[in-house]
Amino acid sequence: MTDVAMAAVAGPAESLGKRIVDIGLALGLLVFLAPLMIVTALAVKATSPGPILFRQQRAGLHGQTFRILKFRTMTVTEDGDTIRQATRGDQRVTPVGALLRRASIDELPQLINVLRGEMSLVGPRPHALAHDRYYGALISDYAARYRTKPGLTGLAQVMGARGETQTTEDMRRRIEFDNRYIDEWRLFGDLKILVLTAVLVPFQKAY
C-alpha cells in the first residue's frame, strides 16, 4: 500500500515486552469478555441482515495490509476506493450498532487481530485504506504512523481525538498524537493508556 520502509519504534527487548503484554492481556480479555461477545454476536445477527463480523482492509506495520475485525454496526460492509465515515445520525448505523459504537464494544474482535500479531493493544488506530490515501496526500507526516503496529486503542483516543474527522485539521491532530506516542513510547505508557481507555472512552462521543 505504501513504499514507506521505516523501522519499528521499539528495540528487540522492548518489542518482545510489548508483545508479551499484548498476548497475555488479549487472551485474558477474550476469556473475561466471552459472554459479552457472545451476546453481542447474537444481537447483531438477530436485529439486521448481514454478517456478524465486519472485515475491512487496513494498513499495519510498514504499511502492510491486514483485515481488521469488528462487530458489524452498519447496514453496509464497504471496503473499496470510496468509503464514507460514519457520522452522527448516520442512517446506515443499526440501532444495535449505535449502542455498540457508543461503548466501543464493536472493537472487541480486534483482540483476535492482536493475537495474530497484526495489531497491538495500544498504538495508532488504523484507518480504511481509502482514508489513508486521502489524508496521506494532505498530511506530510501521516505515513510516520506505520513505524509501529496499529492499536485497539491509542494516545489519540484517550485524548479525545477519536471518531469522525470532519476536517483535515481533525485528522492532523490525531496524527500528531499518533506520532507523539511512537516517539515517546514506554511500556508503562501503554498500561496507562489501557486504564484511561477503560475509564474515559465509553463516555466520549463515538462519532
GROMACS .gro file of C-alpha atoms in nm, residues 44-154:
model
  111
   44VAL     CA    1  -2.612  -0.831   1.569
   45LYS     CA    2  -2.735  -1.145   1.390
   46ALA     CA    3  -3.091  -1.118   1.523
   47THR     CA    4  -3.151  -0.748   1.452
   48SER     CA    5  -3.020  -0.690   1.099
   49PRO     CA    6  -2.931  -0.896   0.789
   50GLY     CA    7  -2.566  -0.948   0.712
   51PRO     CA    8  -2.256  -1.099   0.871
   52ILE     CA    9  -2.184  -1.077   1.242
   53LEU     CA   10  -1.827  -0.960   1.185
   54PHE     CA   11  -1.720  -0.671   0.965
   55ARG     CA   12  -1.387  -0.724   0.788
   56GLN     CA   13  -1.201  -0.443   0.617
   57GLN     CA   14  -0.850  -0.393   0.479
   58ARG     CA   15  -0.630  -0.173   0.696
   59ALA     CA   16  -0.260  -0.082   0.692
   60GLY     CA   17  -0.035  -0.202   0.974
   61LEU     CA   18   0.336  -0.203   1.049
   62HIS     CA   19   0.539  -0.073   0.749
   63GLY     CA   20   0.211  -0.024   0.562
   64GLN     CA   21   0.145  -0.398   0.529
   65THR     CA   22  -0.227  -0.467   0.491
   66PHE     CA   23  -0.443  -0.697   0.703
   67ARG     CA   24  -0.815  -0.750   0.760
   68ILE     CA   25  -0.941  -0.581   1.075
   69LEU     CA   26  -1.228  -0.747   1.263
   70LYS     CA   27  -1.523  -0.566   1.419
   71PHE     CA   28  -1.878  -0.647   1.516
   72ARG     CA   29  -2.090  -0.515   1.229
   73THR     CA   30  -2.268  -0.193   1.328
   74MET     CA   31  -2.394  -0.076   0.989
   75THR     CA   32  -2.615  -0.200   0.708
   76VAL     CA   33  -2.318  -0.179   0.467
   77THR     CA   34  -1.981  -0.354   0.465
   78GLU     CA   35  -1.778  -0.116   0.250
   79ASP     CA   36  -1.419  -0.196   0.157
   80GLY     CA   37  -1.316  -0.012  -0.156
   81ASP     CA   38  -1.173   0.307  -0.302
   82THR     CA   39  -1.451   0.527  -0.162
   83ILE     CA   40  -1.561   0.482   0.200
   84ARG     CA   41  -1.779   0.735   0.380
   85GLN     CA   42  -1.712   0.779   0.751
   86ALA     CA   43  -1.995   0.720   0.995
   87THR     CA   44  -2.147   1.047   1.115
   88ARG     CA   45  -2.387   1.144   1.392
   89GLY     CA   46  -2.737   1.033   1.291
   90ASP     CA   47  -2.600   0.817   1.008
   91GLN     CA   48  -2.889   0.610   0.872
   92ARG     CA   49  -2.650   0.325   0.786
   93VAL     CA   50  -2.587   0.256   1.156
   94THR     CA   51  -2.823  -0.004   1.301
   95PRO     CA   52  -2.995   0.054   1.639
   96VAL     CA   53  -2.781  -0.217   1.800
   97GLY     CA   54  -2.478  -0.083   1.616
   98ALA     CA   55  -2.527   0.261   1.769
   99LEU     CA   56  -2.508   0.110   2.117
  100LEU     CA   57  -2.201  -0.094   2.027
  101ARG     CA   58  -2.021   0.208   1.882
  102ARG     CA   59  -2.105   0.427   2.180
  103ALA     CA   60  -1.940   0.181   2.421
  104SER     CA   61  -1.670   0.069   2.170
  105ILE     CA   62  -1.792  -0.290   2.208
  106ASP     CA   63  -1.776  -0.325   1.828
  107GLU     CA   64  -1.394  -0.312   1.855
  108LEU     CA   65  -1.360  -0.621   2.078
  109PRO     CA   66  -1.300  -0.874   1.794
  110GLN     CA   67  -0.974  -0.690   1.730
  111LEU     CA   68  -0.836  -0.883   2.026
  112ILE     CA   69  -0.806  -1.162   1.768
  113ASN     CA   70  -0.604  -0.928   1.544
  114VAL     CA   71  -0.378  -0.867   1.844
  115LEU     CA   72  -0.323  -1.239   1.899
  116ARG     CA   73  -0.244  -1.280   1.529
  117GLY     CA   74   0.028  -1.017   1.563
  118GLU     CA   75  -0.141  -0.780   1.318
  119MET     CA   76  -0.222  -0.525   1.588
  120SER     CA   77  -0.115  -0.427   1.937
  121LEU     CA   78  -0.341  -0.337   2.226
  122VAL     CA   79  -0.201   0.017   2.209
  123GLY     CA   80  -0.090   0.205   1.900
  124PRO     CA   81  -0.223   0.435   1.627
  125ARG     CA   82  -0.578   0.339   1.529
  126PRO     CA   83  -0.579   0.201   1.171
  127HIS     CA   84  -0.792   0.378   0.912
  128ALA     CA   85  -0.961   0.250   0.596
  129LEU     CA   86  -0.715   0.235   0.306
  130ALA     CA   87  -0.917   0.494   0.114
  131HIS     CA   88  -0.874   0.736   0.405
  132ASP     CA   89  -0.503   0.654   0.429
  133ARG     CA   90  -0.458   0.754   0.066
  134TYR     CA   91  -0.665   1.069   0.101
  135TYR     CA   92  -0.508   1.204   0.421
  136GLY     CA   93  -0.162   1.074   0.331
  137ALA     CA   94  -0.163   1.317   0.040
  138LEU     CA   95  -0.263   1.608   0.265
  139ILE     CA   96  -0.062   1.549   0.585
  140SER     CA   97   0.316   1.532   0.542
  141ASP     CA   98   0.394   1.307   0.840
  142TYR     CA   99   0.091   1.081   0.802
  143ALA     CA  100   0.296   0.776   0.693
  144ALA     CA  101   0.518   0.802   1.003
  145ARG     CA  102   0.243   0.622   1.195
  146TYR     CA  103   0.338   0.299   1.013
  147ARG     CA  104   0.654   0.277   1.227
  148THR     CA  105   0.467   0.060   1.476
  149LYS     CA  106   0.169  -0.176   1.480
  150PRO     CA  107  -0.175  -0.018   1.490
  151GLY     CA  108  -0.360  -0.045   1.818
  152LEU     CA  109  -0.700  -0.133   1.954
  153THR     CA  110  -0.669   0.198   2.138
  154GLY     CA  111  -0.411   0.473   2.147
   0.00000   0.00000   0.00000
